[in-house]
Coordinates of C-alpha atoms in Angstrom, one line a residue:
X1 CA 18.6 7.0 3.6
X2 CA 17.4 5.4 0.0
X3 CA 14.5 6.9 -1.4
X4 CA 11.3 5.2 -0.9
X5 CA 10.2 2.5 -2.7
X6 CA 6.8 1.7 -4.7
X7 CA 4.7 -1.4 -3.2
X8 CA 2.1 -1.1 -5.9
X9 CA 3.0 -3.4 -9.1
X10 CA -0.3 -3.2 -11.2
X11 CA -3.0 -0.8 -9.7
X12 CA -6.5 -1.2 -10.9
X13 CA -9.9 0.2 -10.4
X14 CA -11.9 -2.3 -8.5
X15 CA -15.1 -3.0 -10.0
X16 CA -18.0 -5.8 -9.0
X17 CA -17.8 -7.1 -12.9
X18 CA -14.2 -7.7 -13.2
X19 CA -13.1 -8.8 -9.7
X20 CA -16.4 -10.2 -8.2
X21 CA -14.8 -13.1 -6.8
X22 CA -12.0 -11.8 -5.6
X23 CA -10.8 -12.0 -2.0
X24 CA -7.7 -10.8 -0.2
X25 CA -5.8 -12.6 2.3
X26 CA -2.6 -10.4 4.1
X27 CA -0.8 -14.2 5.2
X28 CA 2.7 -11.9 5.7
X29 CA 4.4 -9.1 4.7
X30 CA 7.3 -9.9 2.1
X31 CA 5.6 -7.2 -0.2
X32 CA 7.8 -4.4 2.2
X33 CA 10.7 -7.4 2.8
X34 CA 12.8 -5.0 0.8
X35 CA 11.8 -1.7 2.1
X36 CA 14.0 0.4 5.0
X37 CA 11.4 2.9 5.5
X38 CA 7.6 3.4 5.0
X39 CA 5.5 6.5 5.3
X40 CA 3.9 7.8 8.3
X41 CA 1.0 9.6 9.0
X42 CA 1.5 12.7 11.5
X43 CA -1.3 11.3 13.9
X44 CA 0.5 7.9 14.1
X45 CA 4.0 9.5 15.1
X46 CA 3.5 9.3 19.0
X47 CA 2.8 5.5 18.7
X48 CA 4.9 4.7 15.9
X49 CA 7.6 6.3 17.7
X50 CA 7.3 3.6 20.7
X51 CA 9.1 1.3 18.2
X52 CA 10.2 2.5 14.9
X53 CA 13.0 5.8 14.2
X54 CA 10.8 8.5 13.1
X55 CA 12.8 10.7 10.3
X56 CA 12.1 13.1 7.9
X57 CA 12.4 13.2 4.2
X58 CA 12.3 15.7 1.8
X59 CA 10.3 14.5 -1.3
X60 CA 11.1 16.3 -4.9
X61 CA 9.0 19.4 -4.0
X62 CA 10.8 22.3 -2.6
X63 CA 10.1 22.5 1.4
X64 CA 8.1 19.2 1.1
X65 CA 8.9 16.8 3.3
X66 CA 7.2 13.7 4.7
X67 CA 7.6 11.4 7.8
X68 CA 9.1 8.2 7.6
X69 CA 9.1 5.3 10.1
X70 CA 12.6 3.6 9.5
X71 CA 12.5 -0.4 9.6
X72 CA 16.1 -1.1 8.2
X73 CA 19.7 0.1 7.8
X74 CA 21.2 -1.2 4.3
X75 CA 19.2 -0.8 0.8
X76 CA 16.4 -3.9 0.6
X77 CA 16.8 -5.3 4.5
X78 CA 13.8 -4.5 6.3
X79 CA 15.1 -5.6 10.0
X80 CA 11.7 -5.4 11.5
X81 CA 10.2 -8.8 9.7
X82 CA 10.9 -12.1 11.2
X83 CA 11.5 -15.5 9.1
X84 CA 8.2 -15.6 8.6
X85 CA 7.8 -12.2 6.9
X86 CA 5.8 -10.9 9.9
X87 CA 6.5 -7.9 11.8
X88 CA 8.2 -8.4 15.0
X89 CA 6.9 -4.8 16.1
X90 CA 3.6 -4.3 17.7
X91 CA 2.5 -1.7 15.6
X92 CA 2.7 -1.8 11.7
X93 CA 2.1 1.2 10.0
X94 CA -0.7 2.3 8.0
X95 CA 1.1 2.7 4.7
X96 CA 1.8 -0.6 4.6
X97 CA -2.3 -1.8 6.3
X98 CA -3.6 -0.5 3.5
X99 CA -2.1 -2.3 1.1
X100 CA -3.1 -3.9 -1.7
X101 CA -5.6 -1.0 -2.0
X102 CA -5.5 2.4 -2.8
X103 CA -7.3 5.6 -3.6
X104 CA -6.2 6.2 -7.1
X105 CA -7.1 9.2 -9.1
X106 CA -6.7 13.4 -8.7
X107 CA -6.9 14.0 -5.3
X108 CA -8.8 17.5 -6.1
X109 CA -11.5 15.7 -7.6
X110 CA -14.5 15.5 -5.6
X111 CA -14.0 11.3 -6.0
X112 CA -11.6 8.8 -6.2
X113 CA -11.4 5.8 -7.6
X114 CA -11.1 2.6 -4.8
X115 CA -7.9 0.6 -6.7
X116 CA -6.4 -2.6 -5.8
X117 CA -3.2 -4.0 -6.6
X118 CA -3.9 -7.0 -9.5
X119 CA -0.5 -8.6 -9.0
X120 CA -0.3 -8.6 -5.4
X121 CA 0.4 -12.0 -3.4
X122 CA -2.4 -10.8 -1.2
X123 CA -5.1 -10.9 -3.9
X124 CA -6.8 -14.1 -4.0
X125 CA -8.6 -14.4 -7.4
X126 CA -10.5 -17.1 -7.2
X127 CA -11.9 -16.4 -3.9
X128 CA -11.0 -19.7 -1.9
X129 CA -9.9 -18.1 1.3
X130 CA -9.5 -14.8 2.3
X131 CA -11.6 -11.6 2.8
X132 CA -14.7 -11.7 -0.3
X133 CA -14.5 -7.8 -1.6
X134 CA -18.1 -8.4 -3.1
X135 CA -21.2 -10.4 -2.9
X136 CA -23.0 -12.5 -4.7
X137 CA -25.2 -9.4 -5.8
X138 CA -22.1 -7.2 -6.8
X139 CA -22.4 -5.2 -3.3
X140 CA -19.4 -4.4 -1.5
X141 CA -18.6 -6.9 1.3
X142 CA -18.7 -5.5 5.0
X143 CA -15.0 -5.8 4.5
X144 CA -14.7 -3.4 1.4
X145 CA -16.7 -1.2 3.1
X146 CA -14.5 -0.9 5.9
X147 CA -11.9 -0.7 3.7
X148 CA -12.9 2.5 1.8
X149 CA -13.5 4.1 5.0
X150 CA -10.0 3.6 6.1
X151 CA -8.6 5.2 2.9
X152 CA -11.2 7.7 3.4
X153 CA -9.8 8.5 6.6
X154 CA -6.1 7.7 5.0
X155 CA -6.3 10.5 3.1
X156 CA -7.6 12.8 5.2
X157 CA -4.8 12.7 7.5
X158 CA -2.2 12.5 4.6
X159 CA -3.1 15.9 3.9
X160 CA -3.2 16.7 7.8
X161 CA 0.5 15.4 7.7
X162 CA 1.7 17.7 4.8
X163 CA 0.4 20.7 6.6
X164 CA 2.4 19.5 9.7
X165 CA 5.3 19.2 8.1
X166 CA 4.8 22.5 6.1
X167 CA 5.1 24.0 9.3
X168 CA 8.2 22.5 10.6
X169 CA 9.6 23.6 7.2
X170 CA 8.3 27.2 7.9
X171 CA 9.9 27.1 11.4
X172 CA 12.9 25.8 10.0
X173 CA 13.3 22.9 12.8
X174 CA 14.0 20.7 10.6
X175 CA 17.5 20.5 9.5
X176 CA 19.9 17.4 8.1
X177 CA 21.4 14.3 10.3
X178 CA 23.8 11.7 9.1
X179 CA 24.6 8.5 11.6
X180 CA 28.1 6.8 11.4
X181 CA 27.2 3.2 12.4
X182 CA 30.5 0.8 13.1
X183 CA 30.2 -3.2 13.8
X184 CA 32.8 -4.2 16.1
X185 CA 34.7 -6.8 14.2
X186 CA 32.7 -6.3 10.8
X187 CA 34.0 -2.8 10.0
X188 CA 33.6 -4.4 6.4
X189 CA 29.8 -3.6 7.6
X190 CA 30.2 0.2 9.1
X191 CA 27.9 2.3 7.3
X192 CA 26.9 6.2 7.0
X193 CA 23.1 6.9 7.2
X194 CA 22.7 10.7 5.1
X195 CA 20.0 11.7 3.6
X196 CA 17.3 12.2 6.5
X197 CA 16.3 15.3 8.4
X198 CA 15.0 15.5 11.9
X199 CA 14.4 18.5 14.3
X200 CA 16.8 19.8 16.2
X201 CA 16.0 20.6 20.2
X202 CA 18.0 24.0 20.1
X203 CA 16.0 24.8 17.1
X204 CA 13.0 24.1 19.1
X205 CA 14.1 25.8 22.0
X206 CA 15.1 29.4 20.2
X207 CA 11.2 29.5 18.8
X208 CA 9.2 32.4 19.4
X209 CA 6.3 31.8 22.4
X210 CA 4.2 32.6 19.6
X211 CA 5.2 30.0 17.8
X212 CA 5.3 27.2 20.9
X213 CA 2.1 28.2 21.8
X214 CA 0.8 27.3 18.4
X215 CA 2.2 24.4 18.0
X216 CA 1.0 23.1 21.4
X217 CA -2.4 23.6 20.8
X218 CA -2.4 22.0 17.0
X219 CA -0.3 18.9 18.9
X220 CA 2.4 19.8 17.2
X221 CA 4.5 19.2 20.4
X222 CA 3.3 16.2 21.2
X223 CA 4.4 14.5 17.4
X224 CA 7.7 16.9 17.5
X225 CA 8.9 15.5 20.7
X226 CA 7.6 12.0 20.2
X227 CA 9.9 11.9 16.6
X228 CA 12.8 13.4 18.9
X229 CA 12.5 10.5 21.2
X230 CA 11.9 7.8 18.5
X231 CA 15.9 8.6 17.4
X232 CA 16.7 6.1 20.0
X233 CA 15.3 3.3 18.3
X234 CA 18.0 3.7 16.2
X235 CA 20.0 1.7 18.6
X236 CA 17.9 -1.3 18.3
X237 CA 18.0 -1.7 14.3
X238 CA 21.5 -1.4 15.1
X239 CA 21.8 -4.3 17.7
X240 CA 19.3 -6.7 15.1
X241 CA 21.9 -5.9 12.1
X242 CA 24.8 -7.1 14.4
X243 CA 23.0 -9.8 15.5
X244 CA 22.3 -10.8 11.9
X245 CA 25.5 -10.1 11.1
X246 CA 27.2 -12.4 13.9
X247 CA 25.4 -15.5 12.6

């Protein structure tokens, strides 16, 4: 499973004076066109999980790990965006509705600074169409509003999600999966997915009733068995790439 991969290209702080005019306009999603996998929160795993193949992935931090919502099989082919860049899934995860803003900054400081992305295709500078981020008075549009409290909110449950995880780590349920894939006729295509951890049910079953218990009443249960049965959406990135690769 490749590492994940940066959407940002030039983050700035947003300010009234520089970026009055400014509007942003999400037309389609070619800024993740090249992305397998995006980041999920904890709290979205149950409906993520209705479509995407919820994984695990351990990030440079010793027992780190953070939960991934996998959209392709093969390095820069996402398989869940049509001709049209759009997604073909119902729900699109919040990583990726957030951008082209972020909450930029040290995250132990009592604020952080709202940031856009300058370069992205979504930004509309001139403030012709699209979303206005300001007013004519230099307050923050209904829409930027809504904006900050979503990152707001973002962040709150990013840090919800790392003591989830923490947890599973603790437990050790989590533990590494690989996936031989084969294309009948393409073989030139088979692949070998490494790199991805999920938890295992035997694991899960040889807890302590201690440790269920707790787990069930934090809702950890709920997201652990939701990721378990998101493993079968494997099956339908699979039947998309040998579609694709039939034509």
């Amino acid at each position: 499973m490749a590492k994940q991969l940066m959407i940002y290209d030039n983050i700035q702080p947003l300010s009234s004076e520089t970026h009055r005019n400014w509007a942003v306009m999400v037309e389609d999603y070619s800024f993740v066109s090249h992305m397998i996998s995006v980041p999920v929160l904890a709290t979205e795993i149950p409906f993520a999980a209705a479509e995407f193949p919820i994984v695990f992935s351990a990030t440079a931090t010793e027992g780190e790990y953070i939960p991934l919502a996998v959209m392709g099989l093969k390095e820069g082919e996402n398989l869940l965006l049509n001709e049209k860049n759009q997604f073909t899934s119902r729900y699109i995860p919040a990583f990726v509705r957030r951008y082209p803003f972020v909450l930029g900054g040290d995250k132990a400081a009592d604020t952080m600074a709202l940031c856009i992305d300058a370069d992205s295709s979504t930004v509309i500078k001139d403030g012709s169409k699209g979303r206005k981020l300001f007013e004519e008075n230099g307050e923050q549009s209904a829409h930027l509003k809504e904006v900050v409290e979503f990152l707001k909110d973002y962040q709150y449950r990013a840090e919800m999600t790392k003591v989830f995880c923490k947890r599973l780590h603790e437990l050790d349920l989590l533990e590494p999966m690989q996936a031989n894939i084969t294309f009948k006729g393409r073989e030139d295509a088979n692949m070998n997915l490494t790199g991805f951890y999920v938890v295992k049910r035997e694991k899960l079953k040889a807890l302590a009733d201690a440790d269920v218990l707790d787990l069930f009443k934090r809702d950890g249960l709920e997201l652990i068995y939701s990721h378990m049965q998101s493993l079968n959406n494997l099956n339908v990135l699979i039947s998309k790439k040998s579609t694709k690769l039939s034509k």
